[in-house]
mmCIF file of C-alpha atoms in Angstrom:
data_model
loop_
_atom_site.group_PDB
_atom_site.id
_atom_site.type_symbol
_atom_site.label_atom_id
_atom_site.label_comp_id
_atom_site.label_asym_id
_atom_site.label_seq_id
_atom_site.Cartn_x
_atom_site.Cartn_y
_atom_site.Cartn_z
ATOM 1 C CA MET A 25 120.467 78.724 -60.667
ATOM 2 C CA LYS A 26 117.408 80.200 -58.975
ATOM 3 C CA LYS A 27 115.919 80.691 -62.437
ATOM 4 C CA LEU A 28 116.704 77.097 -63.361
ATOM 5 C CA SER A 29 115.016 75.823 -60.183
ATOM 6 C CA LEU A 30 111.924 77.848 -60.971
ATOM 7 C CA PHE A 31 111.795 76.483 -64.511
ATOM 8 C CA SER A 32 112.242 72.943 -63.276
ATOM 9 C CA GLY A 33 109.290 73.495 -60.954
ATOM 10 C CA VAL A 34 107.171 74.583 -63.899
ATOM 11 C CA VAL A 35 108.212 71.461 -65.780
ATOM 12 C CA ALA A 36 107.249 69.266 -62.856
ATOM 13 C CA SER A 37 103.879 70.984 -62.459
ATOM 14 C CA ALA A 38 103.056 70.588 -66.140
ATOM 15 C CA PHE A 39 104.124 66.948 -66.059
ATOM 16 C CA MET A 40 101.925 66.170 -63.074
ATOM 17 C CA LEU A 41 99.016 67.987 -64.686
ATOM 18 C CA PHE A 42 98.927 65.586 -67.633
ATOM 19 C CA SER A 43 100.692 62.378 -66.677
ATOM 20 C CA ASN A 44 99.297 59.510 -64.706
ATOM 21 C CA ASN A 45 101.579 58.306 -61.934
ATOM 22 C CA SER A 46 102.208 54.841 -63.323
ATOM 23 C CA VAL A 47 103.552 56.215 -66.598
ATOM 24 C CA ALA A 48 105.775 58.691 -64.729
ATOM 25 C CA GLN A 49 107.206 55.898 -62.539
ATOM 26 C CA ASP A 50 107.793 53.414 -65.357
ATOM 27 C CA CYS A 51 109.598 55.742 -67.774
ATOM 28 C CA GLU A 52 113.148 57.045 -67.452
ATOM 29 C CA GLU A 53 114.192 60.632 -68.178
ATOM 30 C CA LEU A 54 115.466 61.759 -71.553
ATOM 31 C CA VAL A 55 117.004 65.203 -71.180
ATOM 32 C CA LEU A 56 116.853 67.966 -73.803
ATOM 33 C CA GLY A 57 118.371 71.425 -73.481
ATOM 34 C CA SER A 58 117.176 74.869 -74.487
ATOM 35 C CA ALA A 59 118.535 78.385 -74.135
ATOM 36 C CA ILE A 60 115.449 80.510 -74.676
ATOM 37 C CA SER A 61 114.337 84.123 -74.231
ATOM 38 C CA LEU A 62 112.473 84.473 -70.940
ATOM 39 C CA THR A 63 113.526 88.095 -70.465
ATOM 40 C CA GLY A 64 114.488 90.823 -72.940
ATOM 41 C CA LYS A 65 112.761 91.947 -76.112
ATOM 42 C CA TYR A 66 111.860 88.411 -77.254
ATOM 43 C CA ALA A 67 110.486 87.296 -73.883
ATOM 44 C CA THR A 68 106.833 87.214 -74.985
ATOM 45 C CA ASN A 69 107.493 84.710 -77.742
ATOM 46 C CA GLY A 70 110.130 82.898 -75.721
ATOM 47 C CA VAL A 71 107.512 82.104 -73.101
ATOM 48 C CA HIS A 72 105.026 81.061 -75.807
ATOM 49 C CA ALA A 73 107.616 78.643 -77.207
ATOM 50 C CA LYS A 74 108.537 77.256 -73.795
ATOM 51 C CA ASN A 75 104.862 76.631 -73.032
ATOM 52 C CA GLY A 76 104.576 74.781 -76.340
ATOM 53 C CA TYR A 77 107.539 72.598 -75.411
ATOM 54 C CA GLU A 78 106.046 71.803 -72.012
ATOM 55 C CA TYR A 79 102.603 70.990 -73.377
ATOM 56 C CA ALA A 80 104.115 68.529 -75.860
ATOM 57 C CA ILE A 81 106.255 66.911 -73.167
ATOM 58 C CA ALA A 82 103.185 66.384 -71.014
ATOM 59 C CA LYS A 83 101.025 65.057 -73.869
ATOM 60 C CA ILE A 84 103.718 62.600 -74.945
ATOM 61 C CA ALA A 85 104.031 61.370 -71.347
ATOM 62 C CA GLU A 86 100.252 61.058 -71.152
ATOM 63 C CA ASN A 87 100.364 58.864 -74.258
ATOM 64 C CA GLY A 88 102.985 56.427 -72.970
ATOM 65 C CA GLY A 89 106.217 58.350 -73.475
ATOM 66 C CA ILE A 90 108.974 57.593 -75.970
ATOM 67 C CA LYS A 91 109.606 53.907 -76.709
ATOM 68 C CA VAL A 92 113.225 52.944 -77.392
ATOM 69 C CA GLY A 93 114.018 49.250 -77.324
ATOM 70 C CA ASP A 94 112.302 47.717 -74.316
ATOM 71 C CA LYS A 95 112.353 50.985 -72.352
ATOM 72 C CA CYS A 96 110.187 54.052 -72.240
ATOM 73 C CA TYR A 97 111.305 57.617 -71.598
ATOM 74 C CA ASN A 98 109.764 60.986 -70.826
ATOM 75 C CA PHE A 99 111.373 64.213 -71.914
ATOM 76 C CA ARG A 100 112.691 66.788 -69.486
ATOM 77 C CA VAL A 101 114.166 70.096 -70.622
ATOM 78 C CA ILE A 102 116.944 72.041 -68.916
ATOM 79 C CA TYR A 103 116.193 75.692 -69.652
ATOM 80 C CA TYR A 104 118.427 78.728 -69.363
ATOM 81 C CA ASP A 105 117.366 82.305 -70.057
ATOM 82 C CA ASP A 106 119.362 83.796 -72.941
ATOM 83 C CA GLU A 107 117.934 87.256 -72.132
ATOM 84 C CA SER A 108 117.261 87.756 -75.877
ATOM 85 C CA LYS A 109 121.018 88.113 -76.473
ATOM 86 C CA GLY A 110 122.873 86.068 -79.055
ATOM 87 C CA ASP A 111 126.211 85.982 -77.269
ATOM 88 C CA ARG A 112 124.547 84.789 -74.063
ATOM 89 C CA GLY A 113 122.616 82.167 -76.013
ATOM 90 C CA ALA A 114 125.845 80.782 -77.473
ATOM 91 C CA THR A 115 127.472 80.711 -74.024
ATOM 92 C CA LEU A 116 124.487 78.882 -72.548
ATOM 93 C CA ALA A 117 124.493 76.359 -75.384
ATOM 94 C CA GLU A 118 128.134 75.619 -74.519
ATOM 95 C CA ARG A 119 127.127 75.232 -70.882
ATOM 96 C CA LEU A 120 124.274 72.852 -71.683
ATOM 97 C CA ILE A 121 126.540 70.650 -73.779
ATOM 98 C CA SER A 122 129.794 70.812 -71.799
ATOM 99 C CA GLN A 123 128.548 71.018 -68.204
ATOM 100 C CA ASP A 124 125.025 69.591 -68.286
ATOM 101 C CA LYS A 125 126.027 66.918 -70.830
ATOM 102 C CA VAL A 126 122.954 67.541 -72.979
ATOM 103 C CA GLN A 127 123.051 65.523 -76.212
ATOM 104 C CA TYR A 128 119.914 66.918 -77.891
ATOM 105 C CA MET A 129 118.734 70.524 -78.152
ATOM 106 C CA LEU A 130 115.493 72.378 -78.713
ATOM 107 C CA GLY A 131 115.949 75.723 -80.400
ATOM 108 C CA PRO A 132 115.810 79.240 -78.959
ATOM 109 C CA TYR A 133 113.376 81.945 -80.010
ATOM 110 C CA SER A 134 114.133 84.008 -83.149
ATOM 111 C CA SER A 135 116.358 83.582 -86.166
ATOM 112 C CA GLY A 136 119.046 85.766 -84.618
ATOM 113 C CA LEU A 137 119.385 83.616 -81.511
ATOM 114 C CA THR A 138 119.271 80.429 -83.602
ATOM 115 C CA LYS A 139 122.037 81.864 -85.774
ATOM 116 C CA ALA A 140 124.126 82.417 -82.637
ATOM 117 C CA ILE A 141 123.559 78.938 -81.196
ATOM 118 C CA ALA A 142 123.730 76.792 -84.356
ATOM 119 C CA PRO A 143 127.536 76.991 -84.723
ATOM 120 C CA VAL A 144 127.859 75.669 -81.169
ATOM 121 C CA THR A 145 125.556 72.686 -81.650
ATOM 122 C CA GLU A 146 127.204 72.002 -84.994
ATOM 123 C CA LYS A 147 130.694 72.059 -83.442
ATOM 124 C CA TYR A 148 129.678 69.450 -80.869
ATOM 125 C CA GLN A 149 127.531 67.506 -83.367
ATOM 126 C CA ILE A 150 124.409 67.925 -81.232
ATOM 127 C CA PRO A 151 121.093 67.482 -83.072
ATOM 128 C CA MET A 152 118.950 70.591 -82.636
ATOM 129 C CA ILE A 153 115.314 70.740 -83.698
ATOM 130 C CA GLU A 154 114.210 74.334 -83.719
ATOM 131 C CA ALA A 155 110.784 75.881 -84.130
ATOM 132 C CA GLU A 156 111.350 79.621 -84.018
ATOM 133 C CA GLY A 157 114.191 80.480 -86.405
ATOM 134 C CA ALA A 158 112.757 80.931 -89.897
ATOM 135 C CA SER A 159 115.475 82.904 -91.678
ATOM 136 C CA ARG A 160 116.529 81.180 -94.865
ATOM 137 C CA SER A 161 120.089 82.283 -94.134
ATOM 138 C CA LEU A 162 120.183 79.550 -91.464
ATOM 139 C CA PHE A 163 119.910 76.890 -94.149
ATOM 140 C CA ASN A 164 122.722 77.859 -96.520
ATOM 141 C CA LYS A 165 125.568 77.203 -94.089
ATOM 142 C CA GLY A 166 125.830 73.462 -94.682
ATOM 143 C CA TYR A 167 124.732 72.577 -91.153
ATOM 144 C CA LYS A 168 124.085 68.857 -90.636
ATOM 145 C CA TYR A 169 122.621 68.979 -87.112
ATOM 146 C CA LEU A 170 120.088 71.831 -87.455
ATOM 147 C CA PHE A 171 116.468 71.061 -88.376
ATOM 148 C CA ALA A 172 113.525 73.476 -88.449
ATOM 149 C CA VAL A 173 109.861 72.465 -88.388
ATOM 150 C CA LEU A 174 108.603 75.851 -89.633
ATOM 151 C CA SER A 175 108.405 77.370 -93.099
ATOM 152 C CA THR A 176 111.217 79.774 -93.946
ATOM 153 C CA SER A 177 110.719 83.503 -93.563
ATOM 154 C CA GLU A 178 110.656 84.610 -97.192
ATOM 155 C CA GLN A 179 107.309 82.769 -97.450
ATOM 156 C CA TYR A 180 105.619 84.609 -94.555
ATOM 157 C CA LEU A 181 104.022 87.489 -96.447
ATOM 158 C CA ALA A 182 104.320 86.283 -100.037
ATOM 159 C CA SER A 183 100.599 85.525 -100.058
ATOM 160 C CA ALA A 184 99.841 89.132 -99.037
ATOM 161 C CA VAL A 185 101.620 90.405 -102.138
ATOM 162 C CA ALA A 186 99.738 87.911 -104.305
ATOM 163 C CA LEU A 187 96.474 88.890 -102.619
ATOM 164 C CA ALA A 188 97.083 92.594 -103.289
ATOM 165 C CA GLY A 189 97.633 91.733 -106.946
ATOM 166 C CA GLU A 190 94.421 89.711 -107.082
ATOM 167 C CA LYS A 191 92.414 92.549 -105.565
ATOM 168 C CA ALA A 192 93.872 95.039 -108.049
ATOM 169 C CA THR A 193 92.795 92.774 -110.919
ATOM 170 C CA GLU A 194 89.292 92.352 -109.439
ATOM 171 C CA SER A 195 88.894 96.131 -109.254
ATOM 172 C CA GLY A 196 89.830 96.606 -112.905
ATOM 173 C CA LYS A 197 93.454 97.592 -112.367
ATOM 174 C CA SER A 198 96.753 95.842 -112.957
ATOM 175 C CA PRO A 199 98.982 94.368 -110.245
ATOM 176 C CA SER A 200 101.635 96.763 -111.555
ATOM 177 C CA ASP A 201 99.454 99.621 -110.278
ATOM 178 C CA VAL A 202 99.866 98.414 -106.687
ATOM 179 C CA LYS A 203 102.068 100.565 -104.439
ATOM 180 C CA VAL A 204 103.805 98.756 -101.581
ATOM 181 C CA ALA A 205 105.282 100.111 -98.324
ATOM 182 C CA VAL A 206 107.726 97.928 -96.365
ATOM 183 C CA ALA A 207 108.847 98.540 -92.765
ATOM 184 C CA VAL A 208 110.905 95.812 -91.068
ATOM 185 C CA GLU A 209 113.227 95.224 -88.140
ATOM 186 C CA ASN A 210 116.956 94.969 -88.820
ATOM 187 C CA ASP A 211 117.251 91.271 -87.958
ATOM 188 C CA PRO A 212 117.744 88.134 -90.104
ATOM 189 C CA PHE A 213 114.094 87.058 -89.946
ATOM 190 C CA SER A 214 112.580 90.410 -90.935
ATOM 191 C CA LEU A 215 115.213 91.134 -93.568
ATOM 192 C CA ASP A 216 114.353 87.806 -95.193
ATOM 193 C CA ILE A 217 110.682 88.784 -95.169
ATOM 194 C CA ARG A 218 111.619 92.056 -96.839
ATOM 195 C CA ALA A 219 113.631 90.180 -99.487
ATOM 196 C CA GLY A 220 110.714 87.851 -100.202
ATOM 197 C CA VAL A 221 108.232 90.724 -100.472
ATOM 198 C CA LEU A 222 110.493 92.741 -102.790
ATOM 199 C CA GLU A 223 111.084 89.688 -104.966
ATOM 200 C CA ASP A 224 107.386 88.818 -105.263
ATOM 201 C CA ALA A 225 106.349 92.433 -105.779
ATOM 202 C CA GLY A 226 109.008 92.796 -108.477
ATOM 203 C CA LYS A 227 107.647 89.798 -110.375
ATOM 204 C CA LEU A 228 104.253 91.521 -110.521
ATOM 205 C CA GLY A 229 105.713 94.905 -111.437
ATOM 206 C CA MET A 230 104.515 96.537 -108.214
ATOM 207 C CA LYS A 231 106.031 99.826 -107.067
ATOM 208 C CA ILE A 232 107.922 99.910 -103.756
ATOM 209 C CA VAL A 233 107.202 103.424 -102.484
ATOM 210 C CA ILE A 234 108.574 102.962 -98.934
ATOM 211 C CA ASP A 235 111.385 100.633 -97.893
ATOM 212 C CA GLU A 236 112.416 101.435 -94.311
ATOM 213 C CA GLN A 237 113.885 99.777 -91.249
ATOM 214 C CA LEU A 238 112.013 100.056 -87.967
ATOM 215 C CA PRO A 239 113.779 101.880 -85.107
ATOM 216 C CA ARG A 240 116.098 99.660 -83.079
ATOM 217 C CA ASP A 241 113.871 99.570 -79.979
ATOM 218 C CA LEU A 242 110.719 98.978 -82.078
ATOM 219 C CA SER A 243 108.781 101.488 -79.962
ATOM 220 C CA ASP A 244 108.033 104.240 -82.497
ATOM 221 C CA MET A 245 107.304 104.014 -86.226
ATOM 222 C CA SER A 246 105.514 107.386 -86.478
ATOM 223 C CA ALA A 247 108.049 108.797 -88.958
ATOM 224 C CA ILE A 248 107.443 105.861 -91.313
ATOM 225 C CA LEU A 249 103.675 106.188 -90.925
ATOM 226 C CA THR A 250 103.882 109.873 -91.803
ATOM 227 C CA LYS A 251 105.374 108.775 -95.142
ATOM 228 C CA VAL A 252 102.612 106.182 -95.498
ATOM 229 C CA LYS A 253 99.982 108.898 -95.071
ATOM 230 C CA LEU A 254 101.706 111.030 -97.716
ATOM 231 C CA LEU A 255 102.443 108.337 -100.334
ATOM 232 C CA LYS A 256 99.208 106.313 -99.911
ATOM 233 C CA PRO A 257 100.398 102.744 -100.579
ATOM 234 C CA ASP A 258 97.903 99.988 -101.360
ATOM 235 C CA LEU A 259 99.753 97.452 -99.185
ATOM 236 C CA LEU A 260 101.696 98.059 -95.984
ATOM 237 C CA ILE A 261 104.039 95.276 -94.819
ATOM 238 C CA VAL A 262 105.364 95.322 -91.226
ATOM 239 C CA SER A 263 107.703 92.822 -89.562
ATOM 240 C CA GLY A 264 109.167 93.531 -86.126
ATOM 241 C CA HIS A 265 108.311 90.521 -83.956
ATOM 242 C CA SER A 266 105.773 91.054 -81.136
ATOM 243 C CA LYS A 267 106.890 94.517 -80.085
ATOM 244 C CA GLY A 268 106.891 95.778 -83.667
ATOM 245 C CA ALA A 269 103.409 94.394 -84.309
ATOM 246 C CA ALA A 270 102.051 96.071 -81.187
ATOM 247 C CA THR A 271 103.670 99.386 -82.094
ATOM 248 C CA ALA A 272 102.313 99.225 -85.650
ATOM 249 C CA VAL A 273 98.707 98.521 -84.652
ATOM 250 C CA ARG A 274 98.731 101.178 -81.952
ATOM 251 C CA GLN A 275 100.267 103.905 -84.086
ATOM 252 C CA ILE A 276 98.228 103.147 -87.212
ATOM 253 C CA GLU A 277 95.171 103.837 -85.068
ATOM 254 C CA GLU A 278 96.661 106.879 -83.332
ATOM 255 C CA GLN A 279 97.709 108.507 -86.607
ATOM 256 C CA ASN A 280 94.505 107.529 -88.418
ATOM 257 C CA ILE A 281 96.432 105.781 -91.197
ATOM 258 C CA THR A 282 94.267 104.554 -94.076
ATOM 259 C CA VAL A 283 95.724 101.699 -96.140
ATOM 260 C CA PRO A 284 93.554 99.219 -98.109
ATOM 261 C CA MET A 285 95.651 96.239 -97.017
ATOM 262 C CA VAL A 286 97.928 95.928 -93.966
ATOM 263 C CA ALA A 287 99.879 92.696 -93.414
ATOM 264 C CA MET A 288 102.266 91.900 -90.584
ATOM 265 C CA THR A 289 103.912 89.171 -88.554
ATOM 266 C CA HIS A 290 103.414 88.203 -84.884
ATOM 267 C CA CYS A 291 99.846 89.484 -84.429
ATOM 268 C CA GLU A 292 98.798 86.619 -82.180
ATOM 269 C CA ALA A 293 101.982 86.607 -80.131
ATOM 270 C CA ALA A 294 101.571 90.350 -79.495
ATOM 271 C CA ASP A 295 97.858 89.814 -78.691
ATOM 272 C CA VAL A 296 96.919 92.823 -80.802
ATOM 273 C CA VAL A 297 93.227 92.006 -80.419
ATOM 274 C CA GLY A 298 93.393 91.857 -76.629
ATOM 275 C CA ASN A 299 95.556 94.954 -76.406
ATOM 276 C CA PHE A 300 94.019 97.161 -79.092
ATOM 277 C CA GLY A 301 90.516 95.823 -79.747
ATOM 278 C CA ALA A 302 88.801 97.123 -82.876
ATOM 279 C CA ALA A 303 91.978 98.927 -83.984
ATOM 280 C CA ALA A 304 93.312 95.514 -85.058
ATOM 281 C CA ASN A 305 90.334 94.623 -87.239
ATOM 282 C CA ASP A 306 91.010 93.664 -90.877
ATOM 283 C CA ILE A 307 94.782 93.431 -90.407
ATOM 284 C CA LEU A 308 96.275 90.444 -92.215
ATOM 285 C CA CYS A 309 98.534 88.251 -90.109
ATOM 286 C CA SER A 310 100.938 85.672 -91.468
ATOM 287 C CA THR A 311 100.831 82.399 -89.600
ATOM 288 C CA GLN A 312 102.560 79.057 -89.666
ATOM 289 C CA TRP A 313 99.464 77.343 -88.281
ATOM 290 C CA ALA A 314 95.793 77.875 -87.457
ATOM 291 C CA GLU A 315 93.359 75.870 -85.368
ATOM 292 C CA THR A 316 90.922 75.687 -88.322
ATOM 293 C CA LEU A 317 93.360 73.759 -90.539
ATOM 294 C CA THR A 318 92.633 70.083 -91.170
ATOM 295 C CA TYR A 319 95.867 68.597 -89.830
ATOM 296 C CA SER A 320 95.959 65.849 -87.178
ATOM 297 C CA ASP A 321 98.104 63.219 -85.463
ATOM 298 C CA PRO A 322 97.674 60.484 -82.802
ATOM 299 C CA ILE A 323 99.182 62.487 -79.913
ATOM 300 C CA PHE A 324 97.611 65.940 -80.205
ATOM 301 C CA GLY A 325 94.566 65.117 -82.334
ATOM 302 C CA THR A 326 93.346 67.714 -84.804
ATOM 303 C CA SER A 327 94.512 71.313 -84.958
ATOM 304 C CA ALA A 328 91.307 72.289 -83.157
ATOM 305 C CA GLU A 329 91.889 69.664 -80.463
ATOM 306 C CA TYR A 330 95.440 70.922 -79.934
ATOM 307 C CA ASP A 331 94.041 74.441 -79.513
ATOM 308 C CA ALA A 332 91.442 73.309 -76.974
ATOM 309 C CA GLY A 333 93.852 71.079 -75.068
ATOM 310 C CA PHE A 334 96.532 73.719 -74.831
ATOM 311 C CA LYS A 335 94.054 76.310 -73.552
ATOM 312 C CA ALA A 336 92.853 73.864 -70.901
ATOM 313 C CA ALA A 337 96.438 73.281 -69.770
ATOM 314 C CA PHE A 338 97.369 76.980 -69.863
ATOM 315 C CA PRO A 339 94.216 78.930 -68.912
ATOM 316 C CA GLU A 340 95.937 82.279 -69.476
ATOM 317 C CA TYR A 341 95.414 81.622 -73.211
ATOM 318 C CA ALA A 342 91.725 80.763 -72.858
ATOM 319 C CA GLU A 343 90.452 84.069 -74.256
ATOM 320 C CA LYS A 344 93.241 84.451 -76.825
ATOM 321 C CA THR A 345 94.264 82.904 -80.103
ATOM 322 C CA VAL A 346 96.995 80.351 -79.428
ATOM 323 C CA PRO A 347 100.149 81.748 -81.085
ATOM 324 C CA TYR A 348 101.647 79.645 -83.827
ATOM 325 C CA GLN A 349 104.956 79.960 -81.978
ATOM 326 C CA THR A 350 103.462 77.682 -79.335
ATOM 327 C CA ALA A 351 102.132 75.133 -81.818
ATOM 328 C CA GLN A 352 105.392 74.809 -83.713
ATOM 329 C CA ALA A 353 107.325 74.418 -80.467
ATOM 330 C CA SER A 354 105.103 71.452 -79.625
ATOM 331 C CA ALA A 355 105.694 70.057 -83.112
ATOM 332 C CA ALA A 356 109.470 70.198 -82.585
ATOM 333 C CA VAL A 357 109.186 68.019 -79.479
ATOM 334 C CA TYR A 358 106.971 65.584 -81.386
ATOM 335 C CA VAL A 359 109.622 65.264 -84.113
ATOM 336 C CA PHE A 360 112.164 64.285 -81.457
ATOM 337 C CA LYS A 361 109.809 61.573 -80.154
ATOM 338 C CA ASP A 362 109.282 60.227 -83.662
ATOM 339 C CA ALA A 363 113.016 60.250 -84.433
ATOM 340 C CA PHE A 364 114.033 58.465 -81.222
ATOM 341 C CA GLU A 365 111.472 55.746 -81.876
ATOM 342 C CA ARG A 366 112.458 55.258 -85.521
ATOM 343 C CA ALA A 367 116.158 55.230 -84.608
ATOM 344 C CA ASP A 368 115.350 52.821 -81.765
ATOM 345 C CA SER A 369 118.445 54.219 -80.128
ATOM 346 C CA LEU A 370 119.757 57.025 -77.911
ATOM 347 C CA ASP A 371 122.894 57.362 -80.019
ATOM 348 C CA LYS A 372 122.913 60.957 -81.192
ATOM 349 C CA GLU A 373 124.201 60.121 -84.676
ATOM 350 C CA ALA A 374 121.465 57.557 -85.179
ATOM 351 C CA VAL A 375 118.915 60.060 -83.898
ATOM 352 C CA ARG A 376 120.337 62.769 -86.164
ATOM 353 C CA ASP A 377 119.972 60.479 -89.183
ATOM 354 C CA ALA A 378 116.390 59.616 -88.191
ATOM 355 C CA ILE A 379 115.529 63.314 -87.875
ATOM 356 C CA ALA A 380 116.917 63.907 -91.364
ATOM 357 C CA MET A 381 114.569 61.232 -92.721
ATOM 358 C CA THR A 382 111.467 62.635 -90.999
ATOM 359 C CA ASP A 383 108.221 62.576 -92.981
ATOM 360 C CA LEU A 384 105.646 63.135 -90.269
ATOM 361 C CA ALA A 385 101.989 64.162 -90.314
ATOM 362 C CA THR A 386 101.213 66.357 -87.298
ATOM 363 C CA PHE A 387 98.463 68.634 -85.972
ATOM 364 C CA TYR A 388 100.768 71.463 -87.137
ATOM 365 C CA GLY A 389 101.135 70.186 -90.692
ATOM 366 C CA GLN A 390 103.428 67.849 -92.566
ATOM 367 C CA ILE A 391 107.086 67.920 -91.537
ATOM 368 C CA LYS A 392 109.750 66.797 -93.977
ATOM 369 C CA PHE A 393 113.261 68.212 -94.081
ATOM 370 C CA SER A 394 115.351 69.182 -97.071
ATOM 371 C CA GLU A 395 119.030 68.269 -97.085
ATOM 372 C CA ALA A 396 119.628 71.789 -95.705
ATOM 373 C CA GLY A 397 117.360 71.109 -92.707
ATOM 374 C CA ASN A 398 114.342 73.313 -93.437
ATOM 375 C CA ASN A 399 110.780 71.997 -93.619
ATOM 376 C CA ILE A 400 109.696 71.706 -97.245
ATOM 377 C CA ALA A 401 106.253 70.157 -96.703
ATOM 378 C CA LYS A 402 104.112 72.860 -95.042
ATOM 379 C CA PRO A 403 102.668 76.094 -96.513
ATOM 380 C CA MET A 404 102.155 79.437 -94.771
ATOM 381 C CA VAL A 405 98.652 80.904 -94.478
ATOM 382 C CA LEU A 406 97.215 84.374 -93.899
ATOM 383 C CA ARG A 407 94.661 85.121 -91.210
ATOM 384 C CA GLN A 408 92.640 88.309 -91.081
ATOM 385 C CA ILE A 409 91.359 89.767 -87.839
ATOM 386 C CA GLN A 410 87.604 89.999 -88.365
ATOM 387 C CA ASP A 411 85.529 91.315 -85.456
ATOM 388 C CA GLY A 412 88.281 90.229 -83.093
ATOM 389 C CA LYS A 413 88.620 86.709 -84.542
ATOM 390 C CA TYR A 414 91.553 85.345 -86.541
ATOM 391 C CA ASN A 415 90.115 83.832 -89.720
ATOM 392 C CA VAL A 416 92.122 82.162 -92.489
ATOM 393 C CA VAL A 417 91.585 84.057 -95.759
ATOM 394 C CA ALA A 418 94.493 82.958 -97.999
ATOM 395 C CA PRO A 419 95.610 80.954 -99.869
ATOM 396 C CA SER A 420 92.112 80.106 -101.077
ATOM 397 C CA ALA A 421 92.662 76.340 -100.640
ATOM 398 C CA PHE A 422 92.934 76.887 -96.861
ATOM 399 C CA ALA A 423 90.521 79.825 -96.451
ATOM 400 C CA SER A 424 87.742 79.538 -93.883
ATOM 401 C CA HIS A 425 86.392 83.074 -94.548
ATOM 402 C CA PRO A 426 86.401 85.653 -97.363
ATOM 403 C CA ILE A 427 88.697 88.628 -96.944
ATOM 404 C CA ASN A 428 87.429 92.045 -95.851
ATOM 405 C CA TRP A 429 88.877 94.501 -98.373
ATOM 406 C CA PRO A 430 89.673 97.361 -98.468
ATOM 407 C CA ARG A 431 90.590 97.750 -94.818
ATOM 408 C CA ASN A 432 89.587 101.419 -94.434
#
């Protein structure tokens, strides 16, 4: 309960930072719940997501709140720390619904935690909009109350495989000459990424020369990198959330690994530029969102305005790239606002049906759900770290900069 009091204090501080007093006094509370990783191995991204939720709550309040009938509401979230553990997340979801009487949920961080919580929200028929669980396995269970604003995980590094094929062709070779190394965490998200990479590489006839799982604690991939040095792949794929990304960048530098193209997930969330400097240069980073994209909406403005506004509200990000985990968390809150207003009701079934019919332009991209609950309207993009900056390089329709290739 001490943790909950602390989190409530953070909520109040963020609210007061953005809201004018008259809006705060005129609007009633509309309570959401979230079990999210504030400690444990997913804590870094859990905090990023929570900050994204809070920024959206404050911006919506600043813009008049949520209008339902002749009333207005402001969101408040009850948070509990799931400690990055699925069984605890499920228990806390039960607590939020049964004891705290929460009728609407924001998702946890990671596909694994979402997988643990979704059966609970489904059992109680509680609409949950989640922003951090991308595994496609979440969307083949027939869930009717789970909705995800982000693109599914098999899409994360598909463009890296295509890019490696393009570069082979440009250099006078065939895509089938490309050798690929894959190293991923043993979790639903990363295993989906692996499946997508293997599928796309197979279509182009590429050779998979390394296909390994990262160690459980994600702290040492030196054995895998020794194989990389020996087998000399053209493309190295790494997916291990923030800790895995940090380990990969650090050990690639320490072992002097030379690979023409390195692509991974969670670069921004792990702050590989801030932590490793030039060692991170020319790494390709999959992202759900970038501040250079030309998306916009009436609450957050353009992608660039979201970036600037968030950094002003959370100065600890001022010298960093805002992680896409933060942006998509804000987008999830915005979808709730839109659904409540279109439903014109607080009835959870009416709200659930409105969420299902979402077709919303946002600073994060278009959000439209399939019958299974995944977002089918927004593409993934690849950013490359160039002189410490994250620049979009693929797909070409979204590119702000040409790619630096080969990496070494």
